[in-house]
Coordinates of C-alpha atoms and ligand atoms in Angstrom, one line a residue:
M1 CA 29.7 -22.2 -5.8
K2 CA 27.7 -20.3 -7.6
V3 CA 25.9 -16.9 -6.7
R4 CA 23.2 -15.5 -8.9
F5 CA 22.1 -11.4 -8.7
T6 CA 18.7 -10.2 -8.8
E7 CA 18.8 -6.4 -10.4
T8 CA 17.2 -3.8 -8.3
V9 CA 17.6 -0.6 -10.3
L10 CA 13.8 -0.4 -11.9
R11 CA 12.2 -1.4 -8.9
D12 CA 13.5 -1.3 -5.1
A13 CA 16.5 1.3 -6.2
Q14 CA 14.5 3.2 -7.8
Q15 CA 11.7 2.7 -4.9
S16 CA 14.1 3.7 -2.7
L17 CA 16.2 6.6 -4.4
I18 CA 13.5 8.6 -6.4
A19 CA 10.2 7.3 -4.5
T20 CA 9.7 5.6 -8.1
R21 CA 9.3 8.3 -10.8
M22 CA 11.3 6.8 -14.0
P23 CA 9.1 6.6 -16.4
F24 CA 9.6 3.9 -19.4
E25 CA 11.2 6.1 -21.9
E26 CA 14.0 7.4 -19.3
F27 CA 15.5 3.7 -19.3
E28 CA 14.1 2.1 -22.0
G29 CA 17.3 2.4 -23.8
I30 CA 19.2 0.0 -21.9
L31 CA 16.6 -2.6 -21.6
P32 CA 18.6 -5.1 -24.1
E33 CA 22.0 -4.3 -21.8
L34 CA 19.8 -5.9 -18.8
D35 CA 18.9 -8.4 -20.6
K36 CA 22.4 -9.3 -21.4
A37 CA 24.0 -9.3 -18.1
G38 CA 23.6 -12.3 -17.2
Y39 CA 21.1 -11.8 -13.9
Y40 CA 19.0 -14.5 -12.1
S41 CA 16.5 -12.1 -12.7
L42 CA 15.3 -8.1 -13.2
E43 CA 13.1 -6.9 -10.5
C44 CA 10.9 -4.5 -12.4
W45 CA 7.4 -4.4 -11.4
G46 CA 4.9 -4.7 -8.1
G47 CA 6.2 -2.6 -5.2
A48 CA 5.5 0.7 -5.5
T49 CA 6.0 0.7 -9.4
F50 CA 2.5 0.4 -10.1
D51 CA 0.4 3.3 -8.2
S52 CA 3.5 5.7 -9.8
C53 CA 2.8 4.6 -13.3
L54 CA -0.7 5.8 -13.0
R55 CA -0.4 8.6 -10.3
Y56 CA 2.8 10.4 -11.3
L57 CA 4.1 8.9 -14.9
N58 CA 1.0 8.5 -16.4
E59 CA 1.3 5.6 -17.8
D60 CA -0.5 2.2 -18.0
P61 CA 1.1 0.0 -15.2
W62 CA 0.5 -3.1 -17.5
E63 CA 1.7 -1.9 -20.9
M64 CA 5.1 -0.4 -19.2
L65 CA 5.7 -4.5 -18.1
R66 CA 4.3 -6.4 -21.9
K67 CA 7.2 -3.4 -23.1
I68 CA 9.8 -4.3 -20.6
R69 CA 9.1 -8.4 -21.8
K70 CA 9.4 -7.6 -24.9
A71 CA 12.5 -5.5 -24.3
C72 CA 14.4 -8.7 -22.3
P73 CA 13.3 -11.6 -23.5
N74 CA 16.2 -13.3 -21.7
T75 CA 15.8 -12.6 -18.6
K76 CA 13.4 -13.4 -16.2
L77 CA 10.8 -10.7 -15.5
Q78 CA 10.5 -10.2 -11.1
M79 CA 7.9 -8.1 -9.2
L80 CA 7.2 -7.7 -5.4
L81 CA 3.3 -8.9 -4.5
R82 CA 2.2 -7.7 -1.0
G83 CA 0.0 -11.2 -0.6
Q84 CA -3.3 -10.3 0.1
N85 CA -2.7 -6.5 -0.2
L86 CA -1.6 -7.1 -4.0
L87 CA 0.8 -3.4 -4.9
G88 CA -2.1 -1.6 -2.7
Y89 CA -3.1 -1.0 1.4
K90 CA -5.9 -2.8 2.3
H91 CA -6.7 -6.9 1.6
Y92 CA -8.6 -7.8 -1.6
P93 CA -11.0 -10.6 -2.1
D94 CA -9.6 -13.5 -3.3
D95 CA -11.6 -13.3 -7.4
V96 CA -9.3 -10.0 -7.1
V97 CA -5.5 -11.6 -6.3
R98 CA -6.5 -14.5 -8.4
M99 CA -6.9 -12.1 -11.1
F100 CA -4.5 -10.0 -10.7
V101 CA -2.0 -12.6 -10.1
K102 CA -2.6 -14.7 -13.1
K103 CA -2.5 -11.2 -15.4
S104 CA 1.1 -10.3 -14.1
I105 CA 1.8 -13.7 -15.4
E106 CA 0.2 -13.0 -18.9
N107 CA 1.5 -9.7 -19.0
G108 CA 5.2 -11.1 -18.7
I109 CA 6.0 -11.9 -15.0
D110 CA 8.3 -14.4 -14.7
I111 CA 8.7 -14.3 -10.9
I112 CA 6.9 -13.3 -8.2
R113 CA 7.9 -12.8 -4.5
I114 CA 5.3 -12.4 -1.8
F115 CA 4.8 -11.5 1.2
D116 CA 2.9 -10.4 4.4
A117 CA 3.5 -7.1 6.1
L118 CA 2.7 -9.5 9.2
N119 CA 4.7 -12.7 8.0
D120 CA 1.0 -14.3 8.6
L121 CA 1.1 -16.5 6.2
R122 CA -3.1 -17.1 5.7
N123 CA -2.7 -14.0 3.4
I124 CA 0.0 -14.8 0.8
E125 CA -2.1 -18.5 0.4
T126 CA -4.0 -17.8 -2.6
A127 CA -1.1 -15.5 -4.2
V128 CA 1.3 -18.3 -3.7
D129 CA -1.8 -21.2 -5.3
E130 CA -2.2 -18.8 -7.8
T131 CA 1.4 -17.7 -9.4
L132 CA 2.0 -21.8 -8.8
K133 CA -1.1 -22.6 -11.1
N134 CA 0.0 -20.7 -13.9
G135 CA 3.6 -22.1 -14.1
A136 CA 5.7 -18.9 -12.4
I137 CA 7.5 -19.0 -9.7
A138 CA 6.5 -18.3 -6.2
S139 CA 9.0 -17.2 -4.0
G140 CA 7.7 -17.1 -0.2
T141 CA 9.0 -14.3 2.1
I142 CA 10.1 -13.6 5.2
C143 CA 9.9 -10.0 6.3
Y144 CA 13.1 -10.3 8.9
T145 CA 12.9 -7.7 11.6
T146 CA 14.4 -7.7 15.4
S147 CA 12.0 -7.8 18.8
P148 CA 11.9 -9.2 21.6
I149 CA 9.6 -12.0 20.1
H150 CA 11.6 -12.3 16.7
N151 CA 14.2 -15.2 16.8
L152 CA 15.4 -17.7 14.6
E153 CA 13.2 -20.0 15.8
A154 CA 10.2 -18.3 14.5
Y155 CA 11.9 -18.0 11.3
V156 CA 13.1 -21.6 10.7
K157 CA 9.6 -22.2 11.3
L158 CA 8.4 -19.5 9.0
A159 CA 10.2 -20.8 6.3
K160 CA 8.9 -24.4 6.8
D161 CA 5.4 -23.3 6.6
L162 CA 6.6 -21.7 3.3
E163 CA 8.1 -24.6 1.8
N164 CA 4.9 -26.7 2.8
M165 CA 2.7 -24.7 1.7
G166 CA 4.4 -25.0 -2.7
V167 CA 6.7 -22.0 -2.8
N168 CA 9.8 -22.5 -5.3
T169 CA 12.6 -20.4 -3.0
I170 CA 12.7 -18.4 0.5
S171 CA 13.1 -14.8 0.4
I172 CA 14.5 -13.4 3.1
K173 CA 13.6 -9.8 3.4
D174 CA 15.5 -7.3 5.4
M175 CA 13.9 -3.7 4.1
A176 CA 15.2 -2.0 6.6
G177 CA 18.8 -3.1 6.3
I178 CA 19.3 -4.1 9.7
I179 CA 20.2 -7.5 9.8
A180 CA 23.9 -7.8 10.9
P181 CA 25.8 -9.8 9.2
Q182 CA 26.5 -12.7 11.6
D183 CA 22.6 -12.7 11.8
A184 CA 22.3 -12.9 8.0
Y185 CA 25.0 -15.3 8.2
D186 CA 23.1 -17.5 11.4
L187 CA 19.7 -17.2 9.3
V188 CA 20.9 -18.5 5.8
K189 CA 22.4 -21.2 7.2
A190 CA 19.6 -22.1 9.8
I191 CA 17.2 -21.8 6.7
K192 CA 18.8 -23.9 4.5
E193 CA 19.4 -26.7 7.1
N194 CA 16.0 -26.8 7.3
V195 CA 14.6 -26.3 4.2
K196 CA 15.9 -28.2 0.8
L197 CA 15.0 -24.5 -1.3
P198 CA 17.0 -21.8 -2.8
V199 CA 17.5 -19.0 -0.8
I200 CA 17.2 -15.6 -1.6
F201 CA 18.9 -12.3 0.6
H202 CA 17.6 -8.7 -0.1
T203 CA 19.1 -6.0 2.3
H204 CA 19.5 -2.5 2.0
S205 CA 22.5 -0.4 2.4
T206 CA 21.0 2.1 4.7
T207 CA 22.8 1.0 7.6
G208 CA 26.1 0.4 5.6
L209 CA 25.7 -3.4 6.3
G210 CA 24.0 -4.0 3.4
P211 CA 27.4 -5.5 1.0
I212 CA 28.8 -7.0 4.6
S213 CA 25.4 -8.9 5.0
A214 CA 24.9 -10.1 1.5
L215 CA 28.3 -11.6 1.6
K216 CA 27.9 -12.9 4.9
A217 CA 24.5 -15.0 3.9
V218 CA 26.5 -15.9 0.4
E219 CA 29.1 -17.7 2.8
A220 CA 26.3 -19.1 4.4
G221 CA 25.2 -20.5 1.5
A222 CA 22.1 -17.9 -0.1
D223 CA 21.7 -19.4 -3.9
V224 CA 20.9 -15.5 -5.0
I225 CA 21.3 -11.9 -3.8
D226 CA 19.4 -8.7 -4.6
T227 CA 21.5 -5.8 -5.5
A228 CA 21.4 -2.8 -7.4
I229 CA 23.6 -1.1 -10.6
S230 CA 26.7 1.1 -8.6
S231 CA 25.6 3.7 -9.7
M232 CA 22.1 3.8 -8.4
A233 CA 23.4 1.7 -5.2
G234 CA 24.0 2.1 -1.7
G235 CA 22.1 4.3 1.1
T236 CA 18.8 3.3 1.0
S237 CA 18.9 1.5 -2.3
Q238 CA 20.7 -1.9 -2.3
P239 CA 24.3 -2.8 -2.3
P240 CA 25.9 -2.0 -5.4
T241 CA 26.1 -5.2 -8.4
E242 CA 29.5 -4.9 -9.3
T243 CA 31.0 -4.8 -5.6
L244 CA 29.3 -7.4 -5.1
E245 CA 30.2 -9.5 -8.1
Y246 CA 33.7 -8.5 -7.4
A247 CA 34.3 -9.0 -3.7
L248 CA 32.2 -12.6 -4.1
R249 CA 34.5 -13.2 -7.8
T250 CA 37.4 -13.0 -6.3
A251 CA 36.5 -15.2 -3.4
G252 CA 36.1 -18.4 -5.9
Y253 CA 32.3 -17.6 -6.7
E254 CA 30.8 -18.4 -10.0
T255 CA 28.2 -15.2 -10.5
G256 CA 27.1 -16.0 -14.1
L257 CA 27.4 -11.7 -14.8
D258 CA 28.8 -9.7 -17.6
T259 CA 31.2 -7.0 -16.0
A260 CA 31.6 -5.3 -19.5
V261 CA 27.4 -5.0 -19.5
L262 CA 27.6 -4.5 -16.1
K263 CA 29.7 -0.9 -16.9
K264 CA 27.1 -0.2 -19.9
I265 CA 24.5 -0.3 -17.3
N266 CA 25.7 1.9 -14.5
D267 CA 27.0 3.9 -17.2
F268 CA 23.9 4.9 -17.9
F269 CA 22.9 5.1 -15.2
K270 CA 25.5 7.4 -13.9
D271 CA 23.6 10.4 -16.0
I272 CA 20.0 9.5 -14.8
R273 CA 22.1 9.6 -11.2
S274 CA 23.3 13.1 -12.2
K275 CA 20.4 14.5 -14.0
D276 CA 18.2 13.4 -10.6
I277 CA 20.5 14.7 -7.5
E278 CA 20.3 18.3 -10.2
S279 CA 16.2 18.3 -10.2
G280 CA 16.1 17.6 -7.1
L281 CA 14.7 14.2 -7.3
L282 CA 17.3 13.0 -5.6
N283 CA 18.6 13.6 -2.4
P284 CA 21.8 13.4 -2.0
I285 CA 21.6 12.8 2.0
I286 CA 19.9 9.4 0.5
L287 CA 23.0 7.8 -0.5
S288 CA 25.0 8.5 2.7
T289 CA 24.7 6.1 5.5
E290 CA 22.7 6.6 8.1
T291 CA 23.2 4.5 11.6
D292 CA 20.2 6.0 13.2
A293 CA 17.8 3.0 11.1
L294 CA 19.7 0.5 13.8
I295 CA 18.2 2.2 16.3
Y296 CA 14.6 3.2 14.7
Q297 CA 14.6 0.2 12.4
I298 CA 13.7 2.5 9.3
P299 CA 13.3 1.0 6.1
G300 CA 14.4 2.6 2.3
G301 CA 11.3 3.9 1.5
M302 CA 9.6 5.2 4.8
L303 CA 12.6 7.6 6.6
S304 CA 12.4 9.6 2.7
N305 CA 8.3 9.6 3.0
L306 CA 8.7 10.5 6.4
V307 CA 10.6 13.6 5.6
A308 CA 8.3 14.2 2.4
Q309 CA 5.0 14.4 5.1
L310 CA 6.7 16.7 7.7
K311 CA 7.8 19.4 5.3
A312 CA 4.5 19.5 3.6
Q313 CA 3.8 20.4 7.3
N314 CA 6.3 23.0 8.0
S315 CA 7.6 20.3 10.2
L316 CA 10.1 19.1 9.7
H317 CA 12.4 19.6 12.7
L318 CA 10.2 17.2 14.6
L319 CA 11.6 14.5 12.6
D320 CA 13.9 13.6 15.4
K321 CA 11.0 13.2 17.9
V322 CA 9.1 11.3 15.2
L323 CA 11.9 8.9 14.7
E324 CA 11.6 8.7 18.7
E325 CA 8.3 7.9 18.4
V326 CA 8.0 5.4 16.0
P327 CA 9.6 2.4 18.1
R328 CA 7.3 2.5 20.5
V329 CA 4.6 2.8 18.7
R330 CA 5.7 -0.1 16.7
E331 CA 6.0 -2.1 20.2
D332 CA 2.3 -0.8 21.0
L333 CA 1.6 -2.7 17.9
G334 CA 3.3 -6.3 19.0
Y335 CA 6.0 -5.5 16.6
P336 CA 4.8 -5.2 13.5
P337 CA 7.5 -5.5 10.8
L338 CA 8.4 -2.1 9.3
V339 CA 7.4 -3.0 5.5
T340 CA 4.5 -1.5 3.4
P341 CA 1.7 -0.8 4.6
M342 CA 2.5 -1.0 8.0
S343 CA 5.6 0.9 7.6
Q344 CA 3.8 3.8 6.8
M345 CA 0.9 3.1 9.2
V346 CA 3.3 3.0 11.8
G347 CA 5.0 6.5 10.4
V348 CA 1.7 8.2 10.0
Q349 CA 0.5 7.6 13.9
A350 CA 4.3 8.0 15.0
A351 CA 3.6 11.3 13.1
I352 CA 0.2 12.0 14.2
N353 CA 1.1 11.3 17.7
V354 CA 3.8 14.1 18.5
L355 CA 1.9 16.6 15.7
V356 CA -0.9 16.4 18.2
G357 CA 1.1 16.4 21.0
E358 CA -0.6 13.4 22.9
R359 CA 0.3 9.8 21.9
Y360 CA -3.1 8.8 20.2
K361 CA -5.4 10.9 20.7
N362 CA -6.1 10.8 16.9
I363 CA -6.1 7.0 15.6
S364 CA -5.6 6.5 12.3
N365 CA -8.3 4.5 10.2
E366 CA -5.7 1.8 9.4
I367 CA -4.4 1.0 12.7
K368 CA -7.8 0.6 13.9
A369 CA -8.6 -1.6 11.3
Y370 CA -4.5 -3.4 12.2
I371 CA -5.8 -3.5 15.8
R372 CA -9.1 -5.2 14.7
G373 CA -7.2 -7.6 12.7
E374 CA -7.9 -7.0 9.6
Y375 CA -4.6 -7.1 8.6
G376 CA -4.0 -10.5 10.3
K377 CA -2.2 -11.5 13.1
A378 CA -0.1 -9.0 15.3
P379 CA 3.4 -11.1 15.6
G380 CA 3.3 -9.7 19.1
K381 CA 0.6 -8.6 22.0
I382 CA -1.5 -5.6 21.2
N383 CA -1.3 -2.8 23.9
E384 CA -4.2 -2.9 26.0
E385 CA -4.7 0.2 26.7
L386 CA -4.7 1.1 23.0
I387 CA -6.9 -2.2 21.9
K388 CA -9.7 -0.2 24.4
K389 CA -9.3 3.1 22.4
G390 CA -9.1 1.5 19.2
L391 CA -11.9 -0.6 19.2
G392 CA -13.9 0.7 22.2
D393 CA -16.7 -2.2 22.6
E394 CA -16.1 -3.8 19.0
P395 CA -15.0 -7.0 19.2
M396 CA -11.5 -8.3 17.6
F397 CA -11.5 -10.2 14.5
T398 CA -8.9 -13.0 14.3
G399 CA -9.9 -15.1 10.9
R400 CA -8.6 -14.5 7.6
Y401 CA -9.6 -11.2 6.5
A402 CA -9.9 -11.5 2.8
D403 CA -12.6 -15.0 3.5
T404 CA -15.2 -12.2 4.5
L405 CA -14.6 -9.8 1.6
E406 CA -17.5 -10.3 -1.3
P407 CA -15.9 -11.2 -4.9
M408 CA -15.7 -8.1 -6.8
F409 CA -13.8 -8.5 -10.3
E410 CA -17.2 -9.7 -12.5
K411 CA -19.4 -6.5 -10.7
T412 CA -16.3 -4.1 -10.5
K413 CA -15.9 -4.9 -15.0
A414 CA -19.6 -4.8 -15.0
E415 CA -20.3 -1.2 -13.2
L416 CA -16.9 0.4 -15.5
G417 CA -18.3 -0.7 -19.1
S418 CA -16.7 0.7 -21.4
L419 CA -13.9 3.2 -19.3
A420 CA -12.0 0.4 -18.9
R421 CA -10.9 -1.3 -22.1
S422 CA -9.6 -4.6 -20.7
D423 CA -9.5 -7.3 -17.4
E424 CA -5.9 -5.9 -16.9
D425 CA -7.7 -2.0 -16.4
V426 CA -10.0 -3.5 -14.2
L427 CA -7.2 -4.9 -11.7
S428 CA -5.7 -0.7 -11.9
Y429 CA -9.1 0.4 -11.0
I430 CA -9.4 -2.1 -8.2
A431 CA -6.2 -1.5 -6.9
F432 CA -6.2 2.3 -7.1
P433 CA -9.8 3.5 -8.6
Q434 CA -9.1 7.0 -8.7
Q435 CA -5.8 7.4 -10.3
A436 CA -6.9 4.9 -12.7
E437 CA -9.6 6.7 -13.3
S438 CA -8.2 9.9 -14.0
F439 CA -5.7 7.7 -15.8
F440 CA -8.0 6.0 -18.1
K441 CA -9.9 9.8 -19.1
R442 CA -6.3 11.2 -19.9
R443 CA -6.0 8.4 -21.8
E444 CA -8.8 9.0 -23.9
A445 CA -8.3 12.5 -23.9
K446 CA -4.7 12.4 -25.5
E447 CA -5.7 9.6 -28.3
K448 CA -8.7 12.2 -29.1
G449 CA -6.2 14.9 -28.9
V450 CA -8.3 16.9 -26.6
F451 CA -5.4 18.4 -24.3
E452 CA -1.8 18.4 -23.6
Y453 CA -0.3 16.1 -21.0
S454 CA 2.7 16.0 -19.1
I455 CA 4.4 14.2 -16.8
Q456 CA 4.2 15.0 -13.1
R457 CA 7.8 14.0 -11.9
I458 CA 7.3 15.9 -8.5
D459 CA 4.8 15.6 -6.2
Ligands
CO1 CO1 12.8 -3.5 -0.7

């Protein structure tokens, strides 16, 4: 029996624990060991890493990827991509999606895990197609959630549809850490029985179920599990690598991991964890078990986002109320899985409802766009009253939203002129215009020695 591991410390683990504020130079020294450990892959890019590089770390995300690639020549590098949203929060036209995927692979990515927040597969087909065209591995992803309309049959159908689309592997993404161990077992088993592709299991330790569910997923035949090195594991992060390795090895599985190397990696990140706790960047509460998530279904990053948002408004005392409002908003919206960008959109709307003191008196533009159908098809029915409030007399859109968007890569490139030095720069700009532009300017100023800049670690 064999099982393999994807190490998430450079992406999901740090995104879940420290809001993706780890600069390259901080983890640079451990890359050779990460390359030697025997992982199936190293998740190190995509998700929030791109935004964080430009916005907070003053780094070029593409250059960071190239440096990781150079330091890790033997391990597959993996990124997380939100289908037609790429790494941002809205849909991009197909030419941009294709260029982004192509450049990600050119700069070092081997595996792209592609998901859509609504499991609307029309929103991932372009990214999957371009990934396969460029010879990389496309992992079609199922966002796992529970609701009256989500069941085993629906998930198996999704897996089959993904297989028909031509993906190389199927990832089950339990971003909230809410999948019960037996459900993980049944889900993996059902997919393995109906689909011929390798199955990868991703969860979070938030509710304490993570390690148990990962174990059950492997027992049901999962080929790869996502874990984080133990000093950066637990809580809203992934289950610990060494613990799962030990549990599975002693149960007779071949893990392919070198435990001596894992120890070195862990020692390295222990120091970073201590420093981050001391500076306040890492709140130790995030590392503990939060069983409320079983009720509220709050994914890793969402809880810390809500806390930060409410703190900024001096309204942290309303957290419990907002957490109670989240599932109600989700129901009104037809039970979208709470994953970026839906988690943020639902979280913000729940916070608005509580802070304003009246539900949907203010509706965010993103929720309006969701109701119009611009994010894709809602999994269930959207509340009729909310549709009226959000849309007025506007018609609902039922097509594939990206089909309505004009190509924009070449146009943007021409507009940017010399400000963008490469196609990668153009993509950074399209993804995050303001952040990229100020990054380009800082970069130029730094090269001219005009001013000193400092890395902003906490917002
Ligand atoms: Co995750």
